[in-house]
mmCIF file of C-alpha atoms in Angstrom:
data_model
loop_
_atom_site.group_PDB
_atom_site.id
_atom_site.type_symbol
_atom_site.label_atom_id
_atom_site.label_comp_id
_atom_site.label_asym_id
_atom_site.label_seq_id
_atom_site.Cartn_x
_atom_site.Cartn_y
_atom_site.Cartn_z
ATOM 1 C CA UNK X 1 -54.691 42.154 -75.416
ATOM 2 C CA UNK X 2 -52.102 39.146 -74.901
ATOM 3 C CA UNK X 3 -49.608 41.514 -76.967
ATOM 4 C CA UNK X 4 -50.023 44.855 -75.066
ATOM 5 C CA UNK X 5 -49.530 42.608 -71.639
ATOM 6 C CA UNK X 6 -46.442 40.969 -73.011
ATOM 7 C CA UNK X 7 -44.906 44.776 -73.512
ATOM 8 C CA UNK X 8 -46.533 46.001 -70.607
ATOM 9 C CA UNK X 9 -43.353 48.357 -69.379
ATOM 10 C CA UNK X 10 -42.277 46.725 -66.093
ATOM 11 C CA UNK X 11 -41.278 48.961 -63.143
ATOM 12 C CA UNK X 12 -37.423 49.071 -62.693
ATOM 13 C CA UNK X 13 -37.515 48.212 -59.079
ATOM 14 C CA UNK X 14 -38.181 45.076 -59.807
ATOM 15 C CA UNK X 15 -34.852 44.390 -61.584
ATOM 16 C CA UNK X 16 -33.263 45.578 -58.373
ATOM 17 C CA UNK X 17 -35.150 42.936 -56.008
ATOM 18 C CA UNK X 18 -34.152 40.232 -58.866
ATOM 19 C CA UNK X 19 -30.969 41.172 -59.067
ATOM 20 C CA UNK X 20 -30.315 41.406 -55.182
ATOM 21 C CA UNK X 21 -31.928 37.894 -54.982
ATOM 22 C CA UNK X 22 -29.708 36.749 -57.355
ATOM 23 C CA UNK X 23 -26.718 38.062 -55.561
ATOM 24 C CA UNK X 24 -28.110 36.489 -52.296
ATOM 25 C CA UNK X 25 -28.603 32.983 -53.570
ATOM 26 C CA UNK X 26 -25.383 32.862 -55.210
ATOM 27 C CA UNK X 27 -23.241 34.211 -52.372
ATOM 28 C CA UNK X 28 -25.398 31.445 -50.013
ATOM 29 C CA UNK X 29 -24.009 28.224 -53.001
ATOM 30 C CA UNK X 30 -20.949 30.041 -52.862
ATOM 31 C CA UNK X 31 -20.468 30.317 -48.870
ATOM 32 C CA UNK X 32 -21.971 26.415 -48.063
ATOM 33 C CA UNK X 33 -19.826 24.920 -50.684
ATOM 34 C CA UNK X 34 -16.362 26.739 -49.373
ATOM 35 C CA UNK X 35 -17.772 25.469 -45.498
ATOM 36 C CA UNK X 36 -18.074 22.173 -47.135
ATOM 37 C CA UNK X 37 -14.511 22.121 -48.835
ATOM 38 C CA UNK X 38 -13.463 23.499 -45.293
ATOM 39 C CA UNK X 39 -14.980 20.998 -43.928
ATOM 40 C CA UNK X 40 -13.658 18.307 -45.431
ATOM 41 C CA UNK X 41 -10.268 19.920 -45.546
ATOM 42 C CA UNK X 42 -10.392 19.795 -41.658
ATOM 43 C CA UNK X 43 -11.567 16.448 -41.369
ATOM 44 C CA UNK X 44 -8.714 14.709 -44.140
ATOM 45 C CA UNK X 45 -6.189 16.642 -42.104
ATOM 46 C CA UNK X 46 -7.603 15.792 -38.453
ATOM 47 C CA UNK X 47 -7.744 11.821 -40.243
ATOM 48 C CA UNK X 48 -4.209 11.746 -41.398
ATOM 49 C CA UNK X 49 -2.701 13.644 -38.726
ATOM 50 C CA UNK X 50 -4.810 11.978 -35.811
ATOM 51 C CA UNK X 51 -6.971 9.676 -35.751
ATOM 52 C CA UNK X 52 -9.335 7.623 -33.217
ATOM 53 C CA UNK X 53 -8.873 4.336 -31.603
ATOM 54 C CA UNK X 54 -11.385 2.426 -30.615
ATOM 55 C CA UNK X 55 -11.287 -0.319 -28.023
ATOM 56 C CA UNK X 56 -14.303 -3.300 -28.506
ATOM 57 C CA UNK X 57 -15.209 -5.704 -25.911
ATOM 58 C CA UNK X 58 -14.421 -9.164 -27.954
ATOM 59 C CA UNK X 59 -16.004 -12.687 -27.137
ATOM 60 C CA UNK X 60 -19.558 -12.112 -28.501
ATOM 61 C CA UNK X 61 -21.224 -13.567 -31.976
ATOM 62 C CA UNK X 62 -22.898 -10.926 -33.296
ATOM 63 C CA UNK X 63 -22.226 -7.854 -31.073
ATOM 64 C CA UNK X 64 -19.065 -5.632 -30.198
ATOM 65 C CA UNK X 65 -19.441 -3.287 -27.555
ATOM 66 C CA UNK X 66 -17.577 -0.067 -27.275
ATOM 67 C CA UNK X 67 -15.151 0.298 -24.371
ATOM 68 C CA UNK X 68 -12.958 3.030 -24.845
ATOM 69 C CA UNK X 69 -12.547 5.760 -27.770
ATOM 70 C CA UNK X 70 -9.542 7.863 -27.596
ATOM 71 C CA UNK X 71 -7.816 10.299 -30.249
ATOM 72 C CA UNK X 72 -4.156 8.776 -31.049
ATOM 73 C CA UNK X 73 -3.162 12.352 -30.244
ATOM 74 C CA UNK X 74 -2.501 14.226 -26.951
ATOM 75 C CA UNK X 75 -4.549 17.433 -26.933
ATOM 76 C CA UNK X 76 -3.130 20.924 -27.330
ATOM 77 C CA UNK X 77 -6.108 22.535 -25.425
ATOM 78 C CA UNK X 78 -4.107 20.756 -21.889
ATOM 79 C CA UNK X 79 -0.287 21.462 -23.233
ATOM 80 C CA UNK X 80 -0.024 24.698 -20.738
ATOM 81 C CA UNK X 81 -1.624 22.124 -17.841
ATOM 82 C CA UNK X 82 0.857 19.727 -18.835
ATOM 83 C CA UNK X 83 4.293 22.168 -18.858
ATOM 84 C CA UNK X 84 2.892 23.372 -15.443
ATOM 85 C CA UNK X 85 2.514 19.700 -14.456
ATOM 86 C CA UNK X 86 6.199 18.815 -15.818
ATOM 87 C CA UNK X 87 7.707 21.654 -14.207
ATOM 88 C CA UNK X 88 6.038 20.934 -10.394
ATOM 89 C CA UNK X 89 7.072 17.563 -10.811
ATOM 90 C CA UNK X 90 10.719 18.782 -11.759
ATOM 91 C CA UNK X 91 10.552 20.948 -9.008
ATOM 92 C CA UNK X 92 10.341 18.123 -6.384
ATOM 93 C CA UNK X 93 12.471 16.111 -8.456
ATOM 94 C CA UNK X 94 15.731 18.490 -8.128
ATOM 95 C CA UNK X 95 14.399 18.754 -4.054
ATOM 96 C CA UNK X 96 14.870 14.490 -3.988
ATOM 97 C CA UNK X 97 10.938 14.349 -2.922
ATOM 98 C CA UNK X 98 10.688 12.133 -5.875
ATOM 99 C CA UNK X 99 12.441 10.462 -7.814
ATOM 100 C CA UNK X 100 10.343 10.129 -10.818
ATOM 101 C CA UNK X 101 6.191 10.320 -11.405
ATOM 102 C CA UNK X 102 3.660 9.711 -13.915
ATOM 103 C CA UNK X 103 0.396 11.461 -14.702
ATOM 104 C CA UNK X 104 -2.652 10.674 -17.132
ATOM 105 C CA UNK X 105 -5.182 13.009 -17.323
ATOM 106 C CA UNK X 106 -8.591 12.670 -19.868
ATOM 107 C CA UNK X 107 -10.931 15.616 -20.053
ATOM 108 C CA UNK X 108 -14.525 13.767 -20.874
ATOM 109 C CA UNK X 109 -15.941 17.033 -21.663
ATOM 110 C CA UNK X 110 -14.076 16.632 -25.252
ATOM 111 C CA UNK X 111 -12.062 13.640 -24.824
ATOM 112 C CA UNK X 112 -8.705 15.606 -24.941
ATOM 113 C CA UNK X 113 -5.935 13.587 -23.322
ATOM 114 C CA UNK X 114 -2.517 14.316 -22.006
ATOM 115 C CA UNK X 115 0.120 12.227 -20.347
ATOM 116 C CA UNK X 116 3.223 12.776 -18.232
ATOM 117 C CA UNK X 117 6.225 10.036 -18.428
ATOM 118 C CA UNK X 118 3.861 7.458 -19.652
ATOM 119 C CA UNK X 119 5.945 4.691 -20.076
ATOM 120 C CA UNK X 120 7.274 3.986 -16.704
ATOM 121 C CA UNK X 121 5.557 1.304 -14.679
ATOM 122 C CA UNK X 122 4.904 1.552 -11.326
ATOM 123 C CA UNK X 123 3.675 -0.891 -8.551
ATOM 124 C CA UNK X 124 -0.122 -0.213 -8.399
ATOM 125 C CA UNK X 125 -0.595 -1.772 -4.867
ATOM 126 C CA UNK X 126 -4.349 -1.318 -3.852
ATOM 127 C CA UNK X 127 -5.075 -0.009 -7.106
ATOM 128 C CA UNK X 128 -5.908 -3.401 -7.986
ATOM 129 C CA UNK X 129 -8.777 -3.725 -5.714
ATOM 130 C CA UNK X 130 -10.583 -1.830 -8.457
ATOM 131 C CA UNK X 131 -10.505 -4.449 -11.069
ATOM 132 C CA UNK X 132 -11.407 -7.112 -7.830
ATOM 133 C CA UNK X 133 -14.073 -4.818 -7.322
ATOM 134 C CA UNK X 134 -15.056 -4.826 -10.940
ATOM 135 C CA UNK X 135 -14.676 -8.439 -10.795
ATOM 136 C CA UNK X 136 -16.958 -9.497 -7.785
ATOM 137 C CA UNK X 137 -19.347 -7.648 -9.513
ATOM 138 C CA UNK X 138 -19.478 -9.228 -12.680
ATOM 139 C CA UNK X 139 -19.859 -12.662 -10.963
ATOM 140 C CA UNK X 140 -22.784 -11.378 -9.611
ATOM 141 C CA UNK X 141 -24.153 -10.566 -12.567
ATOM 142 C CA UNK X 142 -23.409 -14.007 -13.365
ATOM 143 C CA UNK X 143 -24.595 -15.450 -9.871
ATOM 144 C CA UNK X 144 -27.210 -12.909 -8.744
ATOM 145 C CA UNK X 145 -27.124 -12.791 -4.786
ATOM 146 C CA UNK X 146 -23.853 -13.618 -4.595
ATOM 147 C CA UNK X 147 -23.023 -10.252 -3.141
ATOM 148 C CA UNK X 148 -25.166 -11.092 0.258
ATOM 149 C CA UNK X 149 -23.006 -14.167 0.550
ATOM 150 C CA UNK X 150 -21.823 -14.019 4.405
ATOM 151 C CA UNK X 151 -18.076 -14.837 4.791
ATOM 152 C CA UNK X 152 -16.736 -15.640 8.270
ATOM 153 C CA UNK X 153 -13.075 -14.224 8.750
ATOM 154 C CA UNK X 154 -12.195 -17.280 11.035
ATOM 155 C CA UNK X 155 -8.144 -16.570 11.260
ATOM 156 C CA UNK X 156 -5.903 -13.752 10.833
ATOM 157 C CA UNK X 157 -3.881 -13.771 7.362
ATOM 158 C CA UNK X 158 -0.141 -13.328 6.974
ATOM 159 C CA UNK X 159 0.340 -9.434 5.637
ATOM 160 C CA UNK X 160 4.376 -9.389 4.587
ATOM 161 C CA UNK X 161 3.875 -5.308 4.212
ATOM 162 C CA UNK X 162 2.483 -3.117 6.940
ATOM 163 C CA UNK X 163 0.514 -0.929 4.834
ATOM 164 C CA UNK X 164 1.332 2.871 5.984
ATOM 165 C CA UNK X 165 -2.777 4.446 5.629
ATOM 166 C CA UNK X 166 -4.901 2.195 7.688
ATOM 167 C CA UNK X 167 -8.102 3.354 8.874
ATOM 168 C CA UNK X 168 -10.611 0.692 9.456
ATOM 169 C CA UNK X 169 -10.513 -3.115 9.153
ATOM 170 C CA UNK X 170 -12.981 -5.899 9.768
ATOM 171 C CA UNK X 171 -12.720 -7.734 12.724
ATOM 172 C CA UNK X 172 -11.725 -11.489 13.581
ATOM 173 C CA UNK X 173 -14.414 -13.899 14.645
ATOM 174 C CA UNK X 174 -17.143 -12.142 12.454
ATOM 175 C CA UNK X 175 -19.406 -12.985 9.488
ATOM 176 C CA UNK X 176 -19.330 -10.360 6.600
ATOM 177 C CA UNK X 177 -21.494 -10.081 3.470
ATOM 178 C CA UNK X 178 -19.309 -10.153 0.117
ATOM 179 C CA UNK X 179 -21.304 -6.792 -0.222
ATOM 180 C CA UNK X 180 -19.537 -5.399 2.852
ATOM 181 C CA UNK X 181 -16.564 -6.763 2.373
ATOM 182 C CA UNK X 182 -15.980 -4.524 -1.010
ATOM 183 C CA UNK X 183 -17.102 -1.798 0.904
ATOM 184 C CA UNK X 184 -14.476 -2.475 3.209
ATOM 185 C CA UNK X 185 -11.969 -3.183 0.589
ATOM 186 C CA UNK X 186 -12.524 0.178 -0.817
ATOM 187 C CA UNK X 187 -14.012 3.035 1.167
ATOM 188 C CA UNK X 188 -11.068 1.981 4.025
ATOM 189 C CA UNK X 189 -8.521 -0.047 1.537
ATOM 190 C CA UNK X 190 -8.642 -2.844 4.223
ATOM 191 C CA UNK X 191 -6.156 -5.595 3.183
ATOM 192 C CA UNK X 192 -7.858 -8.165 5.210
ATOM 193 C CA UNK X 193 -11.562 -7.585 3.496
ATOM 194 C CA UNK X 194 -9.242 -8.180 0.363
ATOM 195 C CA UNK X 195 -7.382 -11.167 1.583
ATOM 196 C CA UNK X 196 -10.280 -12.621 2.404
ATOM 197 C CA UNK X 197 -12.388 -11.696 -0.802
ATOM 198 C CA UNK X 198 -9.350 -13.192 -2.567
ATOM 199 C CA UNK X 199 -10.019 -16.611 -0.909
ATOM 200 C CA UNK X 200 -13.105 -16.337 -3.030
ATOM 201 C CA UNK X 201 -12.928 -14.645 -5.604
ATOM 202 C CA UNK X 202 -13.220 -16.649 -9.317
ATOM 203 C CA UNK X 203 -9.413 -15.476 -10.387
ATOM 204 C CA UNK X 204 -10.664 -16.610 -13.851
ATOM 205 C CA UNK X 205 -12.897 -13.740 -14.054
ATOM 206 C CA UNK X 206 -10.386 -11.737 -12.276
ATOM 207 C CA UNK X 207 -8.067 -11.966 -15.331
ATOM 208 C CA UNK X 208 -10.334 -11.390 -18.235
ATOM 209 C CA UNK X 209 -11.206 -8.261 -16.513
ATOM 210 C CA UNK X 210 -7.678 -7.150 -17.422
ATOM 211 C CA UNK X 211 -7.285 -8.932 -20.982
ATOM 212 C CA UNK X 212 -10.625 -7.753 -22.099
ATOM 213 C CA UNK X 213 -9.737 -3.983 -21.650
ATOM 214 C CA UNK X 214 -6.529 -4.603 -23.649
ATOM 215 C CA UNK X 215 -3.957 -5.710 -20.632
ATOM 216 C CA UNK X 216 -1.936 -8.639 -20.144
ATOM 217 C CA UNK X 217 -3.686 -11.114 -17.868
ATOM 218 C CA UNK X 218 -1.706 -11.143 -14.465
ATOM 219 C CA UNK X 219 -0.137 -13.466 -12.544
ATOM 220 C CA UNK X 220 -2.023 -14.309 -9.677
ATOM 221 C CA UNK X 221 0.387 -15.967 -7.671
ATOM 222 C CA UNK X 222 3.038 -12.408 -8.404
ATOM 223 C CA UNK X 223 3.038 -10.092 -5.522
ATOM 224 C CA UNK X 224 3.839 -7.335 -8.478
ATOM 225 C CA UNK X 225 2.032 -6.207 -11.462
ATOM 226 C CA UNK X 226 3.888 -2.971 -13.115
ATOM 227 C CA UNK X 227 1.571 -0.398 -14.728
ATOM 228 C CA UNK X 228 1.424 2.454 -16.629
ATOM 229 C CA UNK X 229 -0.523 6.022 -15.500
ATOM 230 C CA UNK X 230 -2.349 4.833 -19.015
ATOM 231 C CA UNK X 231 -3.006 1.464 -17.788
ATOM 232 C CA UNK X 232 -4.249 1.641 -14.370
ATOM 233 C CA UNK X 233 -6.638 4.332 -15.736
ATOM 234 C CA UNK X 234 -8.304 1.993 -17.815
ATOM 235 C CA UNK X 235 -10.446 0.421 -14.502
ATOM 236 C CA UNK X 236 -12.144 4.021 -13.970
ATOM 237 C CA UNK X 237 -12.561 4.760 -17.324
ATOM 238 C CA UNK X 238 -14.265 1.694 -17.649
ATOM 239 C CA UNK X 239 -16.915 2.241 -14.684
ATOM 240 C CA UNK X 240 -17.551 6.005 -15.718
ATOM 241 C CA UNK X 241 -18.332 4.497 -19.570
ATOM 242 C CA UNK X 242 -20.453 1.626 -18.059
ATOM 243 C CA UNK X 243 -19.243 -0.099 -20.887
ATOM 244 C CA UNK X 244 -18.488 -3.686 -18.943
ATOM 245 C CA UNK X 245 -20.554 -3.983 -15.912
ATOM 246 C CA UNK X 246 -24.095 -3.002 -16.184
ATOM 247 C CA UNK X 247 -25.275 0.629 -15.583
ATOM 248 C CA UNK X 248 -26.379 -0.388 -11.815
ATOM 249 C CA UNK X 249 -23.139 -2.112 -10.920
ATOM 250 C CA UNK X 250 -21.086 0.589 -12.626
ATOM 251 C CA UNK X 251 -22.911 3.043 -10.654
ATOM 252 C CA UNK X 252 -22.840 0.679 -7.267
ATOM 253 C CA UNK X 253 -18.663 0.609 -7.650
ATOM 254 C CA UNK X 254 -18.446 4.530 -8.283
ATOM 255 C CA UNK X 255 -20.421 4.939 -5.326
ATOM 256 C CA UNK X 256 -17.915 2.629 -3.159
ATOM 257 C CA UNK X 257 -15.246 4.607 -4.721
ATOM 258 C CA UNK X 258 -16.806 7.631 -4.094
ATOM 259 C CA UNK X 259 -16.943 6.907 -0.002
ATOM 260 C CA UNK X 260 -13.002 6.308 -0.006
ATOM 261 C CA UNK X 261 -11.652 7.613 3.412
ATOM 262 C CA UNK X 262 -7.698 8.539 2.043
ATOM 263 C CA UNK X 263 -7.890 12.348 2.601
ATOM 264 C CA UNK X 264 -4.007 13.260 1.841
ATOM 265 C CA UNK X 265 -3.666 13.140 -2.274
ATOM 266 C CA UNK X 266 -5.894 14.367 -5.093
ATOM 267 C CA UNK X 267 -8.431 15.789 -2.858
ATOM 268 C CA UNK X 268 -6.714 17.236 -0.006
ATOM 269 C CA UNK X 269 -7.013 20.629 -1.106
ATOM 270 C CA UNK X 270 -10.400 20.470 -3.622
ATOM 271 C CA UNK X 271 -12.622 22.668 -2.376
ATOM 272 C CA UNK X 272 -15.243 21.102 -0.108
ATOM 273 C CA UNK X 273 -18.039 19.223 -1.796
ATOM 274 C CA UNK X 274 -16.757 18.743 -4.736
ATOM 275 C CA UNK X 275 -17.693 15.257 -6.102
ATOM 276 C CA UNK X 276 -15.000 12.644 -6.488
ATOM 277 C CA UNK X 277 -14.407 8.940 -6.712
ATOM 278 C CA UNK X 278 -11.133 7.825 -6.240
ATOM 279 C CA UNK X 279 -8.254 5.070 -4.924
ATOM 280 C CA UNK X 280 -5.036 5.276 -3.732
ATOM 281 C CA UNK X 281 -2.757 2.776 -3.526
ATOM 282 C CA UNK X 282 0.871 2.099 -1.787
ATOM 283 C CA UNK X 283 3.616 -0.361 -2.318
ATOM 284 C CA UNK X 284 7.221 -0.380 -2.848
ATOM 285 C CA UNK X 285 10.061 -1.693 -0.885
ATOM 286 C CA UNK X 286 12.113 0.136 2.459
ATOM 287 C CA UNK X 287 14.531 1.688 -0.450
ATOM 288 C CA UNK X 288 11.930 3.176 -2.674
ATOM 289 C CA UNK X 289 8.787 4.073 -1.837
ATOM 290 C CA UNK X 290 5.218 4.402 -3.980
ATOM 291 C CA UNK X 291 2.221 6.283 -3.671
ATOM 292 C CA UNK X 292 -0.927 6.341 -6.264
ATOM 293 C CA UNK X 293 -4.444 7.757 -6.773
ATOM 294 C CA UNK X 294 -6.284 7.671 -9.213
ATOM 295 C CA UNK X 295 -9.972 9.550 -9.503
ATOM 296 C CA UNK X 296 -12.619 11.006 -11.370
ATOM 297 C CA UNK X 297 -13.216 14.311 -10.111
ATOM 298 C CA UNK X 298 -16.765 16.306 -11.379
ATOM 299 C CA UNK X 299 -15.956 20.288 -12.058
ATOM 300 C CA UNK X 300 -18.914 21.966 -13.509
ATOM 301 C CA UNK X 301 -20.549 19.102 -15.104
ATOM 302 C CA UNK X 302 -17.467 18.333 -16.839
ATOM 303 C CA UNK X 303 -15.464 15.720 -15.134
ATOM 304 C CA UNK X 304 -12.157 15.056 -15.823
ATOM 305 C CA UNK X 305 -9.834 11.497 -14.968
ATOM 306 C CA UNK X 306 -6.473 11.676 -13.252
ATOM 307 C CA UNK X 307 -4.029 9.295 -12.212
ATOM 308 C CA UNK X 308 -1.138 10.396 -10.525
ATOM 309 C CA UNK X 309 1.745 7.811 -9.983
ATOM 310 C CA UNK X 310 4.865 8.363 -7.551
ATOM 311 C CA UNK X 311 8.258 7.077 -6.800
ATOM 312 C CA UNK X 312 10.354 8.377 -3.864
ATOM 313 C CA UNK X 313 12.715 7.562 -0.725
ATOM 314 C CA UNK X 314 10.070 8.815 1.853
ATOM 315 C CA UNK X 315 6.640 7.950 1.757
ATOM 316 C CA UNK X 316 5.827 11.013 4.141
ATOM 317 C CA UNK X 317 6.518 13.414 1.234
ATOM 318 C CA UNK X 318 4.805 11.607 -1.643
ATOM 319 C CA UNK X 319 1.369 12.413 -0.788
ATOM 320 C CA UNK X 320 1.341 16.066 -0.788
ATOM 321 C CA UNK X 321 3.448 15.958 -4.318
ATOM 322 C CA UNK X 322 -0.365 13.854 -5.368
ATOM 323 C CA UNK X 323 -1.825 16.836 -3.683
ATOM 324 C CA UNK X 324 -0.195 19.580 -5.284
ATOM 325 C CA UNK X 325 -0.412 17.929 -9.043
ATOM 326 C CA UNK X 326 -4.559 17.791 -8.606
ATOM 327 C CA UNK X 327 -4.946 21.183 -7.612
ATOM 328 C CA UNK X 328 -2.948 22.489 -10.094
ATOM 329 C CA UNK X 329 -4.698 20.444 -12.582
ATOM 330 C CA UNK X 330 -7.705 21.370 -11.090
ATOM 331 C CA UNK X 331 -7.584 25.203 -11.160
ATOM 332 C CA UNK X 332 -7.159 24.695 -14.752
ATOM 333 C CA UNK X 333 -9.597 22.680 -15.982
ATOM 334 C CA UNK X 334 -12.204 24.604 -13.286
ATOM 335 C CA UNK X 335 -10.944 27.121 -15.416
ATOM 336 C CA UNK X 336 -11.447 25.979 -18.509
ATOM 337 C CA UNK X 337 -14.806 24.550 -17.780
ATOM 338 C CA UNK X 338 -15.968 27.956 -16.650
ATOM 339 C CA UNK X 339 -14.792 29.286 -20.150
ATOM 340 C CA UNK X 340 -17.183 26.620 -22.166
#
């Protein structure tokens, strides 16, 4: 019985369903291990051609926190936003609108990254009342309640510049919460909220903001600290990561920065509503003038960072050059998003 079951003729359709299985499995080995030499190819060629650097908040024992990852190479996927960038900006250039500008744009939908002249330093002017911002805030975190602190503004301070964009300013003879006094200092850029904050402010902590995201610590007493587009990105970048102030007061400052009142630059022509928090800032000298903005602007769930930087003989004209570089960067990457 064992012996006529052994020969027992087996139908030939099952050689077919063995030999198709056979096929199958082989061609599935075959397939995943050419993905995974593919794989690997693409990674030992994205490693040696570009790799990431990463940027660690320093100073603790047994912890080092993450501040800023960024591929060492500028992305393809914004080269045609950056020739159309270039070529506005020479444009303007050849009219004498400007005479040089800067831009930095990140994409933090993939962390693609593009830059413009990004080794000329400009005068950031109230740019820096983001990293005092960023610094009053991490006192408090230090000295919780410090921000209801009530400040009298007893005399009027010195101002050597006459700022050109004023809009609102706090008013002699009155008491002010530190809290209201950054609002001041940033929703309406008001040099005496920051002249006054400054009489406070710990300009220890003010520093190591700067040295501990990879800057040179300023000189407080220096009317002028050049930057980069790069550079005086890195203050944004850091609230949007909430990688150095905790997640409410990284959130708190984006919402200040969020309420700012300049209207002329990156979001004059944005359509309405669309979610931004930015900063300008002026400075310069009656020869050459500057004009800057930097912001975070939210397309589709997929925000991007931009900081333009400008140089020219008449402030008048430089903010509608900031204008015309964010809405040309913007109808690209509203583009793009769309595409995803």
């Amino acid at each position: 019985m064992v012996k006529t079951l052994f020969f027992k003729k087996i139908p030939a359709y099952y050689f077919v369903i063995i030999l198709v299985l056979t096929i199958s499995v082989t061609f599935f080995i075959a397939s995943s291990f050419q993905k995974s030499k593919d794989l690997e190819s693409q990674i030992s060629n994205n490693s040696s051609s570009c790799s990431y650097s990463i940027k660690r908040l320093q100073g603790y024992d047994y912890i080092k926190p993450i501040m800023f990852v960024d591929n060492s190479c500028e992305s393809e996927n914004l080269s045609s936003i950056k020739q159309s960038v270039n070529g506005l900006i020479d444009n303007y250039k050849k009219s004498n609108t400007i005479t040089s500008a800067s831009v930095y744009l990140k994409s933090y939908d993939n962390n693609d990254w593009t830059s413009i002249n990004p080794d000329e330093k400009f005068k950031p002017g109230s740019l820096l009342k983001i990293p005092e911002l960023i610094a009053f805030l991490k006192m408090n975190e230090k000295n919780p309640g410090l921000l209801d602190k009530e400040i009298l503004y007893s005399r009027p301070f010195s101002i050597d510049k006459k700022p050109e964009f004023v809009s609102k300013s706090i008013q002699l003879g009155h008491k002010y919460k530190i809290r209201e006094l950054l609002d001041y200092m940033i929703t309406y850029s008001d040099n005496n909220a920051t002249l006054l904050l400054n009489s406070i402010i710990d300009v220890k902590v003010f520093k190591k903001v700067f040295t501990d995201i990879g800057l040179s610590a300023p000189d407080w007493n220096s009317s002028d600290f050049p930057l980069t587009s790069y550079e005086a990105s890195l203050f944004m970048r850091t609230l949007f990561n909430a990688s150095y102030l905790t997640i409410e007061n990284s959130e708190f400052a984006s919402k200040l920065l969020s309420k700012s009142d300049y209207k002329d630059g990156i979001i004059k022509s944005l359509p309405a509503g669309t979610k931004v928090i930015h900063k300008f800032g002026e400075a310069g000298d009656p020869i050459e003038k500057q004009l800057h903005e930097t912001a975070i602007i939210y397309v589709n769930d997929n925000p991007y960072l931009v900081t333009i930087m400008t140089k020219g003989n008449n402030m008048d004209k430089l903010p509608e050059v900031i204008s015309q570089i964010s809405t040309l960067i913007y109808q690209n990457m509203n583009t793009n998003s769309k595409n995803m």
